[in-house]
JSON list of C-alpha atoms in Angstrom, two decimals:
[
{"chain": "A", "resi": 1, "resn": "UNK", "atom": "CA", "xyz": [2.32, 24.03, -26.09]},
{"chain": "A", "resi": 2, "resn": "UNK", "atom": "CA", "xyz": [3.20, 20.32, -27.13]},
{"chain": "A", "resi": 3, "resn": "UNK", "atom": "CA", "xyz": [3.19, 17.64, -24.74]},
{"chain": "A", "resi": 4, "resn": "UNK", "atom": "CA", "xyz": [5.47, 15.17, -23.10]},
{"chain": "A", "resi": 5, "resn": "UNK", "atom": "CA", "xyz": [5.27, 11.41, -24.45]},
{"chain": "A", "resi": 6, "resn": "UNK", "atom": "CA", "xyz": [2.11, 10.04, -22.80]},
{"chain": "A", "resi": 7, "resn": "UNK", "atom": "CA", "xyz": [0.10, 6.96, -23.28]},
{"chain": "A", "resi": 8, "resn": "UNK", "atom": "CA", "xyz": [-3.18, 8.94, -23.89]},
{"chain": "A", "resi": 9, "resn": "UNK", "atom": "CA", "xyz": [-1.49, 9.68, -27.52]},
{"chain": "A", "resi": 10, "resn": "UNK", "atom": "CA", "xyz": [-2.13, 13.42, -27.17]},
{"chain": "A", "resi": 11, "resn": "UNK", "atom": "CA", "xyz": [0.42, 15.77, -28.02]},
{"chain": "A", "resi": 12, "resn": "UNK", "atom": "CA", "xyz": [-0.91, 19.11, -27.24]},
{"chain": "A", "resi": 13, "resn": "UNK", "atom": "CA", "xyz": [-2.23, 21.00, -24.43]},
{"chain": "A", "resi": 14, "resn": "UNK", "atom": "CA", "xyz": [-4.90, 22.59, -26.22]},
{"chain": "A", "resi": 15, "resn": "UNK", "atom": "CA", "xyz": [-5.93, 18.70, -27.29]},
{"chain": "A", "resi": 16, "resn": "UNK", "atom": "CA", "xyz": [-5.60, 17.44, -23.80]},
{"chain": "A", "resi": 17, "resn": "UNK", "atom": "CA", "xyz": [-7.68, 20.30, -22.33]},
{"chain": "A", "resi": 18, "resn": "UNK", "atom": "CA", "xyz": [-10.31, 19.80, -24.90]},
{"chain": "A", "resi": 19, "resn": "UNK", "atom": "CA", "xyz": [-10.02, 15.84, -24.37]},
{"chain": "A", "resi": 20, "resn": "UNK", "atom": "CA", "xyz": [-10.61, 16.39, -20.74]},
{"chain": "A", "resi": 21, "resn": "UNK", "atom": "CA", "xyz": [-14.57, 16.30, -20.36]},
{"chain": "A", "resi": 22, "resn": "UNK", "atom": "CA", "xyz": [-14.84, 14.90, -16.66]},
{"chain": "A", "resi": 23, "resn": "UNK", "atom": "CA", "xyz": [-12.98, 14.77, -13.50]},
{"chain": "A", "resi": 24, "resn": "UNK", "atom": "CA", "xyz": [-11.86, 11.12, -14.53]},
{"chain": "A", "resi": 25, "resn": "UNK", "atom": "CA", "xyz": [-10.27, 12.45, -17.45]},
{"chain": "A", "resi": 26, "resn": "UNK", "atom": "CA", "xyz": [-8.46, 14.95, -15.54]},
{"chain": "A", "resi": 27, "resn": "UNK", "atom": "CA", "xyz": [-7.33, 12.25, -12.95]},
{"chain": "A", "resi": 28, "resn": "UNK", "atom": "CA", "xyz": [-6.36, 9.87, -15.67]},
{"chain": "A", "resi": 29, "resn": "UNK", "atom": "CA", "xyz": [-4.21, 12.57, -17.71]},
{"chain": "A", "resi": 30, "resn": "UNK", "atom": "CA", "xyz": [-2.26, 13.46, -14.17]},
{"chain": "A", "resi": 31, "resn": "UNK", "atom": "CA", "xyz": [-1.55, 9.97, -13.55]},
{"chain": "A", "resi": 32, "resn": "UNK", "atom": "CA", "xyz": [-0.61, 9.02, -17.37]},
{"chain": "A", "resi": 33, "resn": "UNK", "atom": "CA", "xyz": [1.63, 12.20, -18.79]},
{"chain": "A", "resi": 34, "resn": "UNK", "atom": "CA", "xyz": [4.82, 12.42, -17.61]},
{"chain": "A", "resi": 35, "resn": "UNK", "atom": "CA", "xyz": [4.67, 15.92, -16.78]},
{"chain": "A", "resi": 36, "resn": "UNK", "atom": "CA", "xyz": [7.28, 19.09, -17.08]},
{"chain": "A", "resi": 37, "resn": "UNK", "atom": "CA", "xyz": [6.52, 21.41, -14.48]},
{"chain": "A", "resi": 38, "resn": "UNK", "atom": "CA", "xyz": [5.15, 24.05, -16.95]},
{"chain": "A", "resi": 39, "resn": "UNK", "atom": "CA", "xyz": [2.94, 21.40, -18.52]},
{"chain": "A", "resi": 40, "resn": "UNK", "atom": "CA", "xyz": [1.63, 20.55, -15.26]},
{"chain": "A", "resi": 41, "resn": "UNK", "atom": "CA", "xyz": [0.90, 23.86, -13.99]},
{"chain": "A", "resi": 42, "resn": "UNK", "atom": "CA", "xyz": [-0.91, 25.06, -17.15]},
{"chain": "A", "resi": 43, "resn": "UNK", "atom": "CA", "xyz": [-3.22, 22.19, -17.06]},
{"chain": "A", "resi": 44, "resn": "UNK", "atom": "CA", "xyz": [-3.92, 22.26, -13.17]},
{"chain": "A", "resi": 45, "resn": "UNK", "atom": "CA", "xyz": [-4.86, 25.88, -13.89]},
{"chain": "A", "resi": 46, "resn": "UNK", "atom": "CA", "xyz": [-7.18, 24.96, -16.69]},
{"chain": "A", "resi": 47, "resn": "UNK", "atom": "CA", "xyz": [-9.16, 23.32, -14.28]},
{"chain": "A", "resi": 48, "resn": "UNK", "atom": "CA", "xyz": [-9.53, 24.78, -10.99]},
{"chain": "A", "resi": 49, "resn": "UNK", "atom": "CA", "xyz": [-12.40, 22.90, -9.46]},
{"chain": "A", "resi": 50, "resn": "UNK", "atom": "CA", "xyz": [-10.91, 19.59, -10.61]},
{"chain": "A", "resi": 51, "resn": "UNK", "atom": "CA", "xyz": [-7.86, 20.65, -9.13]},
{"chain": "A", "resi": 52, "resn": "UNK", "atom": "CA", "xyz": [-8.91, 21.39, -5.74]},
{"chain": "A", "resi": 53, "resn": "UNK", "atom": "CA", "xyz": [-10.94, 18.10, -5.70]},
{"chain": "A", "resi": 54, "resn": "UNK", "atom": "CA", "xyz": [-7.78, 16.18, -6.75]},
{"chain": "A", "resi": 55, "resn": "UNK", "atom": "CA", "xyz": [-5.77, 17.94, -3.99]},
{"chain": "A", "resi": 56, "resn": "UNK", "atom": "CA", "xyz": [-8.35, 16.87, -1.35]},
{"chain": "A", "resi": 57, "resn": "UNK", "atom": "CA", "xyz": [-8.21, 13.31, -2.69]},
{"chain": "A", "resi": 58, "resn": "UNK", "atom": "CA", "xyz": [-4.59, 13.35, -2.30]},
{"chain": "A", "resi": 59, "resn": "UNK", "atom": "CA", "xyz": [-4.60, 14.24, 1.41]},
{"chain": "A", "resi": 60, "resn": "UNK", "atom": "CA", "xyz": [-7.06, 11.62, 2.16]},
{"chain": "A", "resi": 61, "resn": "UNK", "atom": "CA", "xyz": [-5.00, 8.97, 0.40]},
{"chain": "A", "resi": 62, "resn": "UNK", "atom": "CA", "xyz": [-1.77, 10.09, 2.26]},
{"chain": "A", "resi": 63, "resn": "UNK", "atom": "CA", "xyz": [-3.54, 9.74, 5.44]},
{"chain": "A", "resi": 64, "resn": "UNK", "atom": "CA", "xyz": [-4.86, 6.25, 4.74]},
{"chain": "A", "resi": 65, "resn": "UNK", "atom": "CA", "xyz": [-1.20, 5.19, 3.19]},
{"chain": "A", "resi": 66, "resn": "UNK", "atom": "CA", "xyz": [0.60, 6.32, 6.09]},
{"chain": "A", "resi": 67, "resn": "UNK", "atom": "CA", "xyz": [-0.80, 3.72, 8.13]},
{"chain": "A", "resi": 68, "resn": "UNK", "atom": "CA", "xyz": [0.78, 1.06, 5.75]},
{"chain": "A", "resi": 69, "resn": "UNK", "atom": "CA", "xyz": [4.06, -0.29, 6.03]},
{"chain": "A", "resi": 70, "resn": "UNK", "atom": "CA", "xyz": [6.81, 1.64, 4.19]},
{"chain": "A", "resi": 71, "resn": "UNK", "atom": "CA", "xyz": [7.17, -1.05, 1.66]},
{"chain": "A", "resi": 72, "resn": "UNK", "atom": "CA", "xyz": [3.76, -0.87, 0.52]},
{"chain": "A", "resi": 73, "resn": "UNK", "atom": "CA", "xyz": [3.81, 3.04, 0.30]},
{"chain": "A", "resi": 74, "resn": "UNK", "atom": "CA", "xyz": [6.71, 2.79, -2.11]},
{"chain": "A", "resi": 75, "resn": "UNK", "atom": "CA", "xyz": [4.96, 0.01, -4.04]},
{"chain": "A", "resi": 76, "resn": "UNK", "atom": "CA", "xyz": [2.08, 2.25, -4.45]},
{"chain": "A", "resi": 77, "resn": "UNK", "atom": "CA", "xyz": [4.49, 5.40, -5.15]},
{"chain": "A", "resi": 78, "resn": "UNK", "atom": "CA", "xyz": [5.99, 3.44, -7.92]},
{"chain": "A", "resi": 79, "resn": "UNK", "atom": "CA", "xyz": [2.78, 2.61, -9.58]},
{"chain": "A", "resi": 80, "resn": "UNK", "atom": "CA", "xyz": [2.23, 6.31, -10.58]},
{"chain": "A", "resi": 81, "resn": "UNK", "atom": "CA", "xyz": [5.32, 8.02, -11.09]},
{"chain": "A", "resi": 82, "resn": "UNK", "atom": "CA", "xyz": [4.19, 10.62, -12.94]},
{"chain": "A", "resi": 83, "resn": "UNK", "atom": "CA", "xyz": [2.28, 12.06, -9.84]},
{"chain": "A", "resi": 84, "resn": "UNK", "atom": "CA", "xyz": [5.38, 13.21, -7.62]},
{"chain": "A", "resi": 85, "resn": "UNK", "atom": "CA", "xyz": [5.74, 16.34, -9.67]},
{"chain": "A", "resi": 86, "resn": "UNK", "atom": "CA", "xyz": [1.85, 17.06, -9.40]},
{"chain": "A", "resi": 87, "resn": "UNK", "atom": "CA", "xyz": [1.97, 16.54, -5.84]},
{"chain": "A", "resi": 88, "resn": "UNK", "atom": "CA", "xyz": [5.08, 18.86, -5.49]},
{"chain": "A", "resi": 89, "resn": "UNK", "atom": "CA", "xyz": [3.22, 21.58, -7.57]},
{"chain": "A", "resi": 90, "resn": "UNK", "atom": "CA", "xyz": [-0.26, 21.19, -5.63]},
{"chain": "A", "resi": 91, "resn": "UNK", "atom": "CA", "xyz": [1.27, 21.35, -2.26]},
{"chain": "A", "resi": 92, "resn": "UNK", "atom": "CA", "xyz": [4.29, 23.79, -2.74]},
{"chain": "A", "resi": 93, "resn": "UNK", "atom": "CA", "xyz": [2.00, 26.34, -4.57]},
{"chain": "A", "resi": 94, "resn": "UNK", "atom": "CA", "xyz": [-0.45, 27.00, -1.34]},
{"chain": "A", "resi": 95, "resn": "UNK", "atom": "CA", "xyz": [2.26, 25.68, 1.18]},
{"chain": "A", "resi": 96, "resn": "UNK", "atom": "CA", "xyz": [-0.23, 23.21, 2.19]},
{"chain": "A", "resi": 97, "resn": "UNK", "atom": "CA", "xyz": [1.49, 19.92, 3.57]},
{"chain": "A", "resi": 98, "resn": "UNK", "atom": "CA", "xyz": [0.69, 16.52, 2.59]},
{"chain": "A", "resi": 99, "resn": "UNK", "atom": "CA", "xyz": [-0.04, 15.41, 5.84]}
]
């Protein structure tokens, strides 16, 4: 499967999976790549332990951000636009609310 344009310079899903040697790589890829739904699902499914850890971190982050003014929350979201689809997939798949 070929990947959408990304700042990592990786062009195939196999190369991305091979490149992902740690949770930090996993998180970086999720934040930097402009995902299509199928790509994101394949990548998340390739690393179930990292996926679960990332989901837990997102829940904690959303709880902390909920206390911030809306303008600050919007600015944080704007800095990581590629995560919107990933969040949607993670939380609709298991019907787990963000907060």
